[in-house]
Structures are given as structure tokens and as C-alpha cells.
PDB file of C-alpha atoms in Angstrom:
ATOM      1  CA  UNK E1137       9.449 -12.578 -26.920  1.00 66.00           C
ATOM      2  CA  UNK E1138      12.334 -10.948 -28.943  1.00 82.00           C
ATOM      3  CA  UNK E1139      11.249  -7.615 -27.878  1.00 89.00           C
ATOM      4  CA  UNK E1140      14.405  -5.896 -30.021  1.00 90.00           C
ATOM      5  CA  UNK E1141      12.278  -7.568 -33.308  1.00 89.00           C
ATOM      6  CA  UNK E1142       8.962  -5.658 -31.834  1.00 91.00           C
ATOM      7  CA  UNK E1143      10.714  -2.252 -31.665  1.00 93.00           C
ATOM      8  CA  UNK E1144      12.543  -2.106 -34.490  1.00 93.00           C
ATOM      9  CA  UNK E1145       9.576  -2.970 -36.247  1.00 94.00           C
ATOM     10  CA  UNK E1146       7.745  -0.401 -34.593  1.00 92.00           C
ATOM     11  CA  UNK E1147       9.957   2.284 -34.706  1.00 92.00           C
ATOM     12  CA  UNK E1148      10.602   1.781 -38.841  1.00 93.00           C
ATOM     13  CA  UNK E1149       7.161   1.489 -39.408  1.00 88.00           C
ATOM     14  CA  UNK E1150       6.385   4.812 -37.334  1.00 88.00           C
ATOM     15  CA  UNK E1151       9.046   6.326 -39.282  1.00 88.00           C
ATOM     16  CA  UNK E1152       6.866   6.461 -42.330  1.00 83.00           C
ATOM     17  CA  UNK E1153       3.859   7.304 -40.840  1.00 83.00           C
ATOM     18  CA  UNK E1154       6.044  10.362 -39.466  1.00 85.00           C
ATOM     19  CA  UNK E1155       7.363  11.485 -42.609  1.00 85.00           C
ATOM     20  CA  UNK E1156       4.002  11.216 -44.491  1.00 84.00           C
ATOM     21  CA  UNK E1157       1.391  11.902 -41.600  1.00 78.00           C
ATOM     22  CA  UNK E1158      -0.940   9.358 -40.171  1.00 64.00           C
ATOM     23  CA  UNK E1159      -4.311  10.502 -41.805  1.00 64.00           C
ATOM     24  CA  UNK E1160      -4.447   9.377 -45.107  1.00 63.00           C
ATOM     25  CA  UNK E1161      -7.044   7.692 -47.545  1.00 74.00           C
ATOM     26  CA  UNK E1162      -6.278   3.825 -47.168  1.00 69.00           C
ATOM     27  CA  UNK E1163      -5.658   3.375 -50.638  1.00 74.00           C
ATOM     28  CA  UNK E1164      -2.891   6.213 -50.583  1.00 83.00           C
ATOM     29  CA  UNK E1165      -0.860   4.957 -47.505  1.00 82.00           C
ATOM     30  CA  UNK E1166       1.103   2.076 -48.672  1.00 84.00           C
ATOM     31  CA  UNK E1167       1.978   4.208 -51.620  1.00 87.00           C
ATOM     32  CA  UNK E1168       3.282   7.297 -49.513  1.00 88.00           C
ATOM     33  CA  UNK E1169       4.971   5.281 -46.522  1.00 88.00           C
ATOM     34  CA  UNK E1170       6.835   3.361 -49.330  1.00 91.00           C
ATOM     35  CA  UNK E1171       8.012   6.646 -50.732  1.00 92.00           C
ATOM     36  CA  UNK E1172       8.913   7.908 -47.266  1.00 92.00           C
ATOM     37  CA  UNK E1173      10.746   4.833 -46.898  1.00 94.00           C
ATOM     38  CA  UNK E1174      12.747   4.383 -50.036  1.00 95.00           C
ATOM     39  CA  UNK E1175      13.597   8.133 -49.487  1.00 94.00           C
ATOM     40  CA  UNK E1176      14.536   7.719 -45.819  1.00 92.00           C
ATOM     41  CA  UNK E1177      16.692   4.406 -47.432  1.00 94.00           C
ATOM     42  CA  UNK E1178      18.575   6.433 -50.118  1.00 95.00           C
ATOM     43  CA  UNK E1179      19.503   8.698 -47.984  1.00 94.00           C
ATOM     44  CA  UNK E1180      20.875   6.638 -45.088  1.00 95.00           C
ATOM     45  CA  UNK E1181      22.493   4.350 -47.383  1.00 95.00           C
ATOM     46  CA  UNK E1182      25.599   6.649 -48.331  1.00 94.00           C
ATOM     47  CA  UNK E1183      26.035   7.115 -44.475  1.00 95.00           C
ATOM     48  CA  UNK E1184      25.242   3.557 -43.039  1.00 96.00           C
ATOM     49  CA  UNK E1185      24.585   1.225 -45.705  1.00 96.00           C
ATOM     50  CA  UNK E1186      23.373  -1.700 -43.107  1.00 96.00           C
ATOM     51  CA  UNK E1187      21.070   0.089 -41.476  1.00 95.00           C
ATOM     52  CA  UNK E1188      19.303   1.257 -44.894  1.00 96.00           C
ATOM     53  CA  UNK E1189      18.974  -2.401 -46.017  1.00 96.00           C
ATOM     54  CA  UNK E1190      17.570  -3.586 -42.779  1.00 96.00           C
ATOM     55  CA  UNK E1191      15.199  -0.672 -42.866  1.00 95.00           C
ATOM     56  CA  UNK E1192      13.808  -1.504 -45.926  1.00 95.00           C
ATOM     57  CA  UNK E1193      13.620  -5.653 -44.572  1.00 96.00           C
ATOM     58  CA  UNK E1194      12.052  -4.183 -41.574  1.00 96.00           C
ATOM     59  CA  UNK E1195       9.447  -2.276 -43.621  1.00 95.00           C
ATOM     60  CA  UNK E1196       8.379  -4.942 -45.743  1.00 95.00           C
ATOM     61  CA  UNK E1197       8.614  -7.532 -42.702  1.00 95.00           C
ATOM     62  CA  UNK E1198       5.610  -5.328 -40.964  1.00 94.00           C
ATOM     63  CA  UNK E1199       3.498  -4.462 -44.367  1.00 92.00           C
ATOM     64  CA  UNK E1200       3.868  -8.160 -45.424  1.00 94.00           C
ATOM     65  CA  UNK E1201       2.370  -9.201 -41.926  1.00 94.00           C
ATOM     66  CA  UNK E1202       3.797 -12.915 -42.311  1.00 93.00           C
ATOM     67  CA  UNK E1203       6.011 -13.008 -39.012  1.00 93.00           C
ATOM     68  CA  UNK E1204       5.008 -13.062 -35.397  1.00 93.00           C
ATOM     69  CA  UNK E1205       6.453  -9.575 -34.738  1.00 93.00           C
ATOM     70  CA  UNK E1206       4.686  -8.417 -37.840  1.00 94.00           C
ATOM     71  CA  UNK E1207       1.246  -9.533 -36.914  1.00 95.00           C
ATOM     72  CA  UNK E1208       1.616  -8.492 -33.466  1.00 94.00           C
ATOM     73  CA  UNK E1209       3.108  -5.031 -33.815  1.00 93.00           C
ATOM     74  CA  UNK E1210       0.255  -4.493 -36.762  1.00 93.00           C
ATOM     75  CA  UNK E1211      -2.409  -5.434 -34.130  1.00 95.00           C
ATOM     76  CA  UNK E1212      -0.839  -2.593 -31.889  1.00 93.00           C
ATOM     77  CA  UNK E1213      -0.720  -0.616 -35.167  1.00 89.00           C
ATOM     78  CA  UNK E1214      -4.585  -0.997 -35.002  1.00 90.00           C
ATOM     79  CA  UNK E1215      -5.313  -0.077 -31.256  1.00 93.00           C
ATOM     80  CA  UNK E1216      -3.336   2.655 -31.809  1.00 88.00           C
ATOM     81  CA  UNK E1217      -5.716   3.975 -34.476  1.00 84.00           C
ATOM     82  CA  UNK E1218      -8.456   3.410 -32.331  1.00 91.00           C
ATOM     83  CA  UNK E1219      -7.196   5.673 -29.678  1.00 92.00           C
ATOM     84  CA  UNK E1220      -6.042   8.051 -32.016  1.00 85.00           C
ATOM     85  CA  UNK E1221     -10.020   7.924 -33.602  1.00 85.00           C
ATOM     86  CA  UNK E1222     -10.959   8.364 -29.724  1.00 90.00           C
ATOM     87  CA  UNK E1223      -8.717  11.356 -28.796  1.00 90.00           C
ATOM     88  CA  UNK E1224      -9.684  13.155 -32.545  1.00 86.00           C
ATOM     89  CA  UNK E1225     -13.278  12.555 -31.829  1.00 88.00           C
ATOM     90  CA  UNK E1226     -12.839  13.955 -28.567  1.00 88.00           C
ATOM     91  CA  UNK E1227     -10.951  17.294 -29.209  1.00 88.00           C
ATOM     92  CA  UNK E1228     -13.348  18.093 -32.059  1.00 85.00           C
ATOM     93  CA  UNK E1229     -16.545  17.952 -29.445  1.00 72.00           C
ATOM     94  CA  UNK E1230     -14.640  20.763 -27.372  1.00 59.00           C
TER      95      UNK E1230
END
């Protein structure tokens, strides 16, 4: 395992869902985590322009889903959803 691949890919990919929130209509959320990542890109480029580029890579690596890393990091991307779905359903019974 190239666990380094894994995080980064995690951590860009949860960058978007930070800047744009995680509840949104499916049809929306490619739309707005692109935005949140070309923004997050343009603005890290005039201070590190490597790390912008491999951003973006990194981005489109997990959304294309074609790599190892990709497809395993969206599977966590999924159970992550479902105990997200578990802990909303459970605070709204309170």
C-alpha cells in the first residue's frame, strides 16, 4: 500500500467537501467541489505552484475513480456517508 497516495487523496478530496459542505443534491456536488477546487488552485498557485497542479491531479485522480487509491479512498468516501447518514439520523430523534 502507498499509504502517502491514500492521504493525499483523501485529504484533497475532503478539502472540497470542506469548502462547499458535505450535504448537497448529487447532481450539484461535482459542480461545487470543482469550483472549490479550481478556487483553492488559483489561489495556491501564486504561492506554491506544485502543489496547485498536483491538487488539481489529485482531484481528478479521486473523481475519475480509475486508480487503486481512487477506488479505494471513494469506497471510504462511501462508508463515511453512511456513518454520517447514521449520526444525522440519530441527533434528529433526540
Amino acid at each position: 500500500l502507498d499509504r502517502k497516495s491514500y492521504v493525499r487523496i483523501l485529504l484533497i478530496h475532503d478539502i472540497g467537501e470542506s469548502i462547499i459542505g458535505d450535504i448537497r443534491l448529487y447532481h450539484e456536488k461535482y459542480r461545487c467541489e470543482r469550483l472549490a477546487i479550481d478556487f483553492l488552485t488559483t489561489v495556491a498557485r501564486d504561492i506554491n505552484p506544485s502543489f496547485a497542479e498536483e491538487a488539481k491531479r489529485i482531484w481528478l485522480e479521486f473523481e475519475e475513480g480509475k486508480t487503486e487509491a481512487a477506488k479505494l479512498v471513494r469506497e471510504l468516501d462511501k462508508l463515511e456517508y453512511l456513518f454520517q447518514a447514521a449520526t444525522y439520523e440519530e441527533r434528529s430523534y433526540l
